Amino acid sequence: MYEHVSVGDAVRVVALDTAGRTVLVEDAFYLQGRRMLHVPGGGTEGQDPRRAALRELEEETGLVAGRLDPLGEIDPLPGTTRMRTHLMLATDLRPGRMRRDATEAGMTVQWRPLHDAVAAARAGDITEAGSVAALLLAALTTERCRP
């Protein structure tokens, strides 16, 4: 017998502005018992990953991306679930409408240069797997990880 958890796919979005800053969100995670800093994202809820990424970005940050490029996919817990996390790079940002649900009421937003966000992941300040992978891939893709 092989136990597993059935969970839907997820998305994580590295949103970069023209100054090379990325938007991060911080929220409380019940199972970890602490607030965690991460890139915007969430479940696909059965949507196409690109559509879900655009939805999550706007819901959590109030930003709309004019361009969305895939960074890759990860299997965060392959021994536990089939769930995949789709990683995206959002650019050409403009204001939209924030629409957080009740579970995101305490979420905060902060902007950091991409290289600072990568440094936060290396220092263990950002530990959510999809966020770490997305930030590293975005840094490699954009070559903006150098101060």
mmCIF file with all atom_site columns, C-alpha atoms in Angstrom:
data_model
loop_
_atom_site.group_PDB
_atom_site.id
_atom_site.type_symbol
_atom_site.label_atom_id
_atom_site.label_alt_id
_atom_site.label_comp_id
_atom_site.label_asym_id
_atom_site.label_entity_id
_atom_site.label_seq_id
_atom_site.pdbx_PDB_ins_code
_atom_site.Cartn_x
_atom_site.Cartn_y
_atom_site.Cartn_z
_atom_site.occupancy
_atom_site.B_iso_or_equiv
_atom_site.pdbx_formal_charge
_atom_site.auth_seq_id
_atom_site.auth_comp_id
_atom_site.auth_asym_id
_atom_site.auth_atom_id
_atom_site.pdbx_PDB_model_num
ATOM 1   C CA . MET A 1 1   ? 0.000   0.000  0.000   1.00 0.00 ? 1   MET A CA 1
ATOM 2   C CA . TYR A 1 2   ? 1.300   3.452  -0.935  1.00 0.00 ? 2   TYR A CA 1
ATOM 3   C CA . GLU A 1 3   ? -0.104  6.494  0.816   1.00 0.00 ? 3   GLU A CA 1
ATOM 4   C CA . HIS A 1 4   ? -0.361  9.796  -1.005  1.00 0.00 ? 4   HIS A CA 1
ATOM 5   C CA . VAL A 1 5   ? -2.058  13.175 -0.799  1.00 0.00 ? 5   VAL A CA 1
ATOM 6   C CA . SER A 1 6   ? -4.304  14.296 -3.624  1.00 0.00 ? 6   SER A CA 1
ATOM 7   C CA . VAL A 1 7   ? -3.859  18.038 -4.208  1.00 0.00 ? 7   VAL A CA 1
ATOM 8   C CA . GLY A 1 8   ? -4.411  20.201 -7.263  1.00 0.00 ? 8   GLY A CA 1
ATOM 9   C CA . ASP A 1 9   ? -1.585  21.890 -9.139  1.00 0.00 ? 9   ASP A CA 1
ATOM 10  C CA . ALA A 1 10  ? -0.254  25.278 -8.051  1.00 0.00 ? 10  ALA A CA 1
ATOM 11  C CA . VAL A 1 11  ? 1.376   28.362 -9.549  1.00 0.00 ? 11  VAL A CA 1
ATOM 12  C CA . ARG A 1 12  ? 4.049   30.768 -8.296  1.00 0.00 ? 12  ARG A CA 1
ATOM 13  C CA . VAL A 1 13  ? 4.710   34.106 -9.985  1.00 0.00 ? 13  VAL A CA 1
ATOM 14  C CA . VAL A 1 14  ? 7.847   36.231 -9.962  1.00 0.00 ? 14  VAL A CA 1
ATOM 15  C CA . ALA A 1 15  ? 6.551   39.663 -10.962 1.00 0.00 ? 15  ALA A CA 1
ATOM 16  C CA . LEU A 1 16  ? 9.299   42.081 -12.017 1.00 0.00 ? 16  LEU A CA 1
ATOM 17  C CA . ASP A 1 17  ? 8.917   45.799 -12.527 1.00 0.00 ? 17  ASP A CA 1
ATOM 18  C CA . THR A 1 18  ? 11.077  47.871 -14.875 1.00 0.00 ? 18  THR A CA 1
ATOM 19  C CA . ALA A 1 19  ? 13.548  48.632 -12.036 1.00 0.00 ? 19  ALA A CA 1
ATOM 20  C CA . GLY A 1 20  ? 14.220  44.904 -11.501 1.00 0.00 ? 20  GLY A CA 1
ATOM 21  C CA . ARG A 1 21  ? 12.226  44.705 -8.278  1.00 0.00 ? 21  ARG A CA 1
ATOM 22  C CA . THR A 1 22  ? 9.991   41.756 -7.482  1.00 0.00 ? 22  THR A CA 1
ATOM 23  C CA . VAL A 1 23  ? 6.842   41.778 -5.418  1.00 0.00 ? 23  VAL A CA 1
ATOM 24  C CA . LEU A 1 24  ? 6.705   39.424 -2.423  1.00 0.00 ? 24  LEU A CA 1
ATOM 25  C CA . VAL A 1 25  ? 3.827   38.642 -0.116  1.00 0.00 ? 25  VAL A CA 1
ATOM 26  C CA . GLU A 1 26  ? 3.898   37.596 3.503   1.00 0.00 ? 26  GLU A CA 1
ATOM 27  C CA . ASP A 1 27  ? 1.148   35.551 5.086   1.00 0.00 ? 27  ASP A CA 1
ATOM 28  C CA . ALA A 1 28  ? 0.500   33.264 8.045   1.00 0.00 ? 28  ALA A CA 1
ATOM 29  C CA . PHE A 1 29  ? 0.745   29.521 7.373   1.00 0.00 ? 29  PHE A CA 1
ATOM 30  C CA . TYR A 1 30  ? -1.135  27.399 9.871   1.00 0.00 ? 30  TYR A CA 1
ATOM 31  C CA . LEU A 1 31  ? 0.869   24.175 9.550   1.00 0.00 ? 31  LEU A CA 1
ATOM 32  C CA . GLN A 1 32  ? 4.209   25.964 9.882   1.00 0.00 ? 32  GLN A CA 1
ATOM 33  C CA . GLY A 1 33  ? 2.886   28.093 12.729  1.00 0.00 ? 33  GLY A CA 1
ATOM 34  C CA . ARG A 1 34  ? 4.491   31.263 11.384  1.00 0.00 ? 34  ARG A CA 1
ATOM 35  C CA . ARG A 1 35  ? 4.320   33.997 8.797   1.00 0.00 ? 35  ARG A CA 1
ATOM 36  C CA . MET A 1 36  ? 6.193   33.248 5.596   1.00 0.00 ? 36  MET A CA 1
ATOM 37  C CA . LEU A 1 37  ? 7.517   35.443 2.819   1.00 0.00 ? 37  LEU A CA 1
ATOM 38  C CA . HIS A 1 38  ? 6.917   34.092 -0.699  1.00 0.00 ? 38  HIS A CA 1
ATOM 39  C CA . VAL A 1 39  ? 6.106   35.073 -4.258  1.00 0.00 ? 39  VAL A CA 1
ATOM 40  C CA . PRO A 1 40  ? 2.416   35.387 -5.173  1.00 0.00 ? 40  PRO A CA 1
ATOM 41  C CA . GLY A 1 41  ? 0.628   32.212 -6.118  1.00 0.00 ? 41  GLY A CA 1
ATOM 42  C CA . GLY A 1 42  ? -1.770  29.500 -5.118  1.00 0.00 ? 42  GLY A CA 1
ATOM 43  C CA . GLY A 1 43  ? -3.832  26.661 -6.497  1.00 0.00 ? 43  GLY A CA 1
ATOM 44  C CA . THR A 1 44  ? -4.794  26.503 -10.140 1.00 0.00 ? 44  THR A CA 1
ATOM 45  C CA . GLU A 1 45  ? -8.355  25.535 -9.178  1.00 0.00 ? 45  GLU A CA 1
ATOM 46  C CA . GLY A 1 46  ? -8.567  23.582 -12.424 1.00 0.00 ? 46  GLY A CA 1
ATOM 47  C CA . GLN A 1 47  ? -7.579  26.576 -14.578 1.00 0.00 ? 47  GLN A CA 1
ATOM 48  C CA . ASP A 1 48  ? -4.852  26.664 -17.169 1.00 0.00 ? 48  ASP A CA 1
ATOM 49  C CA . PRO A 1 49  ? -1.645  27.523 -15.234 1.00 0.00 ? 49  PRO A CA 1
ATOM 50  C CA . ARG A 1 50  ? -1.148  30.806 -17.129 1.00 0.00 ? 50  ARG A CA 1
ATOM 51  C CA . ARG A 1 51  ? -4.664  31.951 -16.354 1.00 0.00 ? 51  ARG A CA 1
ATOM 52  C CA . ALA A 1 52  ? -4.307  30.873 -12.715 1.00 0.00 ? 52  ALA A CA 1
ATOM 53  C CA . ALA A 1 53  ? -0.995  32.759 -12.421 1.00 0.00 ? 53  ALA A CA 1
ATOM 54  C CA . LEU A 1 54  ? -2.575  35.971 -13.717 1.00 0.00 ? 54  LEU A CA 1
ATOM 55  C CA . ARG A 1 55  ? -5.525  35.522 -11.343 1.00 0.00 ? 55  ARG A CA 1
ATOM 56  C CA . GLU A 1 56  ? -3.357  34.865 -8.287  1.00 0.00 ? 56  GLU A CA 1
ATOM 57  C CA . LEU A 1 57  ? -1.040  37.785 -9.053  1.00 0.00 ? 57  LEU A CA 1
ATOM 58  C CA . GLU A 1 58  ? -3.928  40.222 -9.285  1.00 0.00 ? 58  GLU A CA 1
ATOM 59  C CA . GLU A 1 59  ? -5.809  38.784 -6.291  1.00 0.00 ? 59  GLU A CA 1
ATOM 60  C CA . GLU A 1 60  ? -2.816  38.955 -3.954  1.00 0.00 ? 60  GLU A CA 1
ATOM 61  C CA . THR A 1 61  ? -0.996  42.083 -5.149  1.00 0.00 ? 61  THR A CA 1
ATOM 62  C CA . GLY A 1 62  ? -3.417  44.113 -7.250  1.00 0.00 ? 62  GLY A CA 1
ATOM 63  C CA . LEU A 1 63  ? -1.063  43.841 -10.239 1.00 0.00 ? 63  LEU A CA 1
ATOM 64  C CA . VAL A 1 64  ? -1.871  42.815 -13.794 1.00 0.00 ? 64  VAL A CA 1
ATOM 65  C CA . ALA A 1 65  ? 0.884   41.436 -16.027 1.00 0.00 ? 65  ALA A CA 1
ATOM 66  C CA . GLY A 1 66  ? 1.073   42.425 -19.667 1.00 0.00 ? 66  GLY A CA 1
ATOM 67  C CA . ARG A 1 67  ? 3.483   39.570 -20.291 1.00 0.00 ? 67  ARG A CA 1
ATOM 68  C CA . LEU A 1 68  ? 3.720   36.144 -18.674 1.00 0.00 ? 68  LEU A CA 1
ATOM 69  C CA . ASP A 1 69  ? 6.498   33.678 -19.500 1.00 0.00 ? 69  ASP A CA 1
ATOM 70  C CA . PRO A 1 70  ? 6.959   30.175 -18.093 1.00 0.00 ? 70  PRO A CA 1
ATOM 71  C CA . LEU A 1 71  ? 10.052  29.617 -15.964 1.00 0.00 ? 71  LEU A CA 1
ATOM 72  C CA . GLY A 1 72  ? 9.492   25.875 -15.534 1.00 0.00 ? 72  GLY A CA 1
ATOM 73  C CA . GLU A 1 73  ? 7.673   23.357 -13.363 1.00 0.00 ? 73  GLU A CA 1
ATOM 74  C CA . ILE A 1 74  ? 8.629   21.561 -10.184 1.00 0.00 ? 74  ILE A CA 1
ATOM 75  C CA . ASP A 1 75  ? 7.365   18.500 -8.355  1.00 0.00 ? 75  ASP A CA 1
ATOM 76  C CA . PRO A 1 76  ? 7.672   19.816 -4.774  1.00 0.00 ? 76  PRO A CA 1
ATOM 77  C CA . LEU A 1 77  ? 6.799   16.534 -3.009  1.00 0.00 ? 77  LEU A CA 1
ATOM 78  C CA . PRO A 1 78  ? 7.045   13.670 -5.543  1.00 0.00 ? 78  PRO A CA 1
ATOM 79  C CA . GLY A 1 79  ? 6.965   10.977 -2.840  1.00 0.00 ? 79  GLY A CA 1
ATOM 80  C CA . THR A 1 80  ? 3.746   12.402 -1.397  1.00 0.00 ? 80  THR A CA 1
ATOM 81  C CA . THR A 1 81  ? 1.676   13.913 -4.207  1.00 0.00 ? 81  THR A CA 1
ATOM 82  C CA . ARG A 1 82  ? 1.390   14.193 -8.008  1.00 0.00 ? 82  ARG A CA 1
ATOM 83  C CA . MET A 1 83  ? 0.844   17.938 -7.643  1.00 0.00 ? 83  MET A CA 1
ATOM 84  C CA . ARG A 1 84  ? 3.042   20.182 -9.784  1.00 0.00 ? 84  ARG A CA 1
ATOM 85  C CA . THR A 1 85  ? 3.910   23.823 -9.287  1.00 0.00 ? 85  THR A CA 1
ATOM 86  C CA . HIS A 1 86  ? 4.042   25.926 -12.447 1.00 0.00 ? 86  HIS A CA 1
ATOM 87  C CA . LEU A 1 87  ? 6.536   28.791 -12.213 1.00 0.00 ? 87  LEU A CA 1
ATOM 88  C CA . MET A 1 88  ? 5.963   32.020 -14.148 1.00 0.00 ? 88  MET A CA 1
ATOM 89  C CA . LEU A 1 89  ? 7.725   35.318 -14.810 1.00 0.00 ? 89  LEU A CA 1
ATOM 90  C CA . ALA A 1 90  ? 5.374   38.322 -15.035 1.00 0.00 ? 90  ALA A CA 1
ATOM 91  C CA . THR A 1 91  ? 6.471   41.632 -16.566 1.00 0.00 ? 91  THR A CA 1
ATOM 92  C CA . ASP A 1 92  ? 4.874   44.748 -18.055 1.00 0.00 ? 92  ASP A CA 1
ATOM 93  C CA . LEU A 1 93  ? 3.054   45.277 -14.770 1.00 0.00 ? 93  LEU A CA 1
ATOM 94  C CA . ARG A 1 94  ? 0.192   47.701 -14.286 1.00 0.00 ? 94  ARG A CA 1
ATOM 95  C CA . PRO A 1 95  ? -2.298  48.323 -11.478 1.00 0.00 ? 95  PRO A CA 1
ATOM 96  C CA . GLY A 1 96  ? -5.300  46.045 -11.281 1.00 0.00 ? 96  GLY A CA 1
ATOM 97  C CA . ARG A 1 97  ? -7.723  45.176 -8.503  1.00 0.00 ? 97  ARG A CA 1
ATOM 98  C CA . MET A 1 98  ? -6.702  43.283 -5.379  1.00 0.00 ? 98  MET A CA 1
ATOM 99  C CA . ARG A 1 99  ? -9.305  40.629 -4.488  1.00 0.00 ? 99  ARG A CA 1
ATOM 100 C CA . ARG A 1 100 ? -8.026  38.629 -1.549  1.00 0.00 ? 100 ARG A CA 1
ATOM 101 C CA . ASP A 1 101 ? -10.204 35.993 0.033   1.00 0.00 ? 101 ASP A CA 1
ATOM 102 C CA . ALA A 1 102 ? -10.810 35.753 3.787   1.00 0.00 ? 102 ALA A CA 1
ATOM 103 C CA . THR A 1 103 ? -7.798  33.458 4.312   1.00 0.00 ? 103 THR A CA 1
ATOM 104 C CA . GLU A 1 104 ? -5.510  36.159 2.883   1.00 0.00 ? 104 GLU A CA 1
ATOM 105 C CA . ALA A 1 105 ? -6.804  39.047 5.014   1.00 0.00 ? 105 ALA A CA 1
ATOM 106 C CA . GLY A 1 106 ? -3.500  39.459 6.895   1.00 0.00 ? 106 GLY A CA 1
ATOM 107 C CA . MET A 1 107 ? -1.326  39.243 3.793   1.00 0.00 ? 107 MET A CA 1
ATOM 108 C CA . THR A 1 108 ? 1.157   42.062 3.261   1.00 0.00 ? 108 THR A CA 1
ATOM 109 C CA . VAL A 1 109 ? 3.056   43.100 0.128   1.00 0.00 ? 109 VAL A CA 1
ATOM 110 C CA . GLN A 1 110 ? 6.656   44.241 -0.186  1.00 0.00 ? 110 GLN A CA 1
ATOM 111 C CA . TRP A 1 111 ? 8.964   45.049 -3.070  1.00 0.00 ? 111 TRP A CA 1
ATOM 112 C CA . ARG A 1 112 ? 12.615  43.992 -3.199  1.00 0.00 ? 112 ARG A CA 1
ATOM 113 C CA . PRO A 1 113 ? 15.270  44.017 -5.897  1.00 0.00 ? 113 PRO A CA 1
ATOM 114 C CA . LEU A 1 114 ? 15.414  40.540 -7.413  1.00 0.00 ? 114 LEU A CA 1
ATOM 115 C CA . HIS A 1 115 ? 18.960  39.999 -6.131  1.00 0.00 ? 115 HIS A CA 1
ATOM 116 C CA . ASP A 1 116 ? 17.742  40.787 -2.567  1.00 0.00 ? 116 ASP A CA 1
ATOM 117 C CA . ALA A 1 117 ? 14.914  38.273 -2.887  1.00 0.00 ? 117 ALA A CA 1
ATOM 118 C CA . VAL A 1 118 ? 17.394  35.637 -4.093  1.00 0.00 ? 118 VAL A CA 1
ATOM 119 C CA . ALA A 1 119 ? 19.642  36.501 -1.134  1.00 0.00 ? 119 ALA A CA 1
ATOM 120 C CA . ALA A 1 120 ? 16.639  36.085 1.197   1.00 0.00 ? 120 ALA A CA 1
ATOM 121 C CA . ALA A 1 121 ? 16.053  32.608 -0.242  1.00 0.00 ? 121 ALA A CA 1
ATOM 122 C CA . ARG A 1 122 ? 19.730  31.714 0.229   1.00 0.00 ? 122 ARG A CA 1
ATOM 123 C CA . ALA A 1 123 ? 19.602  33.002 3.822   1.00 0.00 ? 123 ALA A CA 1
ATOM 124 C CA . GLY A 1 124 ? 16.535  30.893 4.631   1.00 0.00 ? 124 GLY A CA 1
ATOM 125 C CA . ASP A 1 125 ? 14.175  33.855 4.945   1.00 0.00 ? 125 ASP A CA 1
ATOM 126 C CA . ILE A 1 126 ? 12.160  32.568 1.965   1.00 0.00 ? 126 ILE A CA 1
ATOM 127 C CA . THR A 1 127 ? 11.659  28.809 2.302   1.00 0.00 ? 127 THR A CA 1
ATOM 128 C CA . GLU A 1 128 ? 8.518   27.959 0.310   1.00 0.00 ? 128 GLU A CA 1
ATOM 129 C CA . ALA A 1 129 ? 9.783   25.576 -2.390  1.00 0.00 ? 129 ALA A CA 1
ATOM 130 C CA . GLY A 1 130 ? 7.966   27.098 -5.358  1.00 0.00 ? 130 GLY A CA 1
ATOM 131 C CA . SER A 1 131 ? 9.112   30.580 -4.405  1.00 0.00 ? 131 SER A CA 1
ATOM 132 C CA . VAL A 1 132 ? 12.737  29.557 -4.006  1.00 0.00 ? 132 VAL A CA 1
ATOM 133 C CA . ALA A 1 133 ? 12.777  27.736 -7.344  1.00 0.00 ? 133 ALA A CA 1
ATOM 134 C CA . ALA A 1 134 ? 10.936  30.544 -9.146  1.00 0.00 ? 134 ALA A CA 1
ATOM 135 C CA . LEU A 1 135 ? 13.241  33.253 -7.788  1.00 0.00 ? 135 LEU A CA 1
ATOM 136 C CA . LEU A 1 136 ? 16.373  31.334 -8.746  1.00 0.00 ? 136 LEU A CA 1
ATOM 137 C CA . LEU A 1 137 ? 15.072  30.592 -12.241 1.00 0.00 ? 137 LEU A CA 1
ATOM 138 C CA . ALA A 1 138 ? 13.967  34.204 -12.698 1.00 0.00 ? 138 ALA A CA 1
ATOM 139 C CA . ALA A 1 139 ? 17.415  35.414 -11.648 1.00 0.00 ? 139 ALA A CA 1
ATOM 140 C CA . LEU A 1 140 ? 19.069  33.063 -14.134 1.00 0.00 ? 140 LEU A CA 1
ATOM 141 C CA . THR A 1 141 ? 16.628  34.062 -16.861 1.00 0.00 ? 141 THR A CA 1
ATOM 142 C CA . THR A 1 142 ? 16.922  37.809 -16.372 1.00 0.00 ? 142 THR A CA 1
ATOM 143 C CA . GLU A 1 143 ? 20.530  37.991 -15.108 1.00 0.00 ? 143 GLU A CA 1
ATOM 144 C CA . ARG A 1 144 ? 19.363  40.527 -12.549 1.00 0.00 ? 144 ARG A CA 1
ATOM 145 C CA . CYS A 1 145 ? 20.535  38.661 -9.486  1.00 0.00 ? 145 CYS A CA 1
ATOM 146 C CA . ARG A 1 146 ? 23.707  40.738 -9.214  1.00 0.00 ? 146 ARG A CA 1
ATOM 147 C CA . PRO A 1 147 ? 23.539  43.897 -7.073  1.00 0.00 ? 147 PRO A CA 1
#
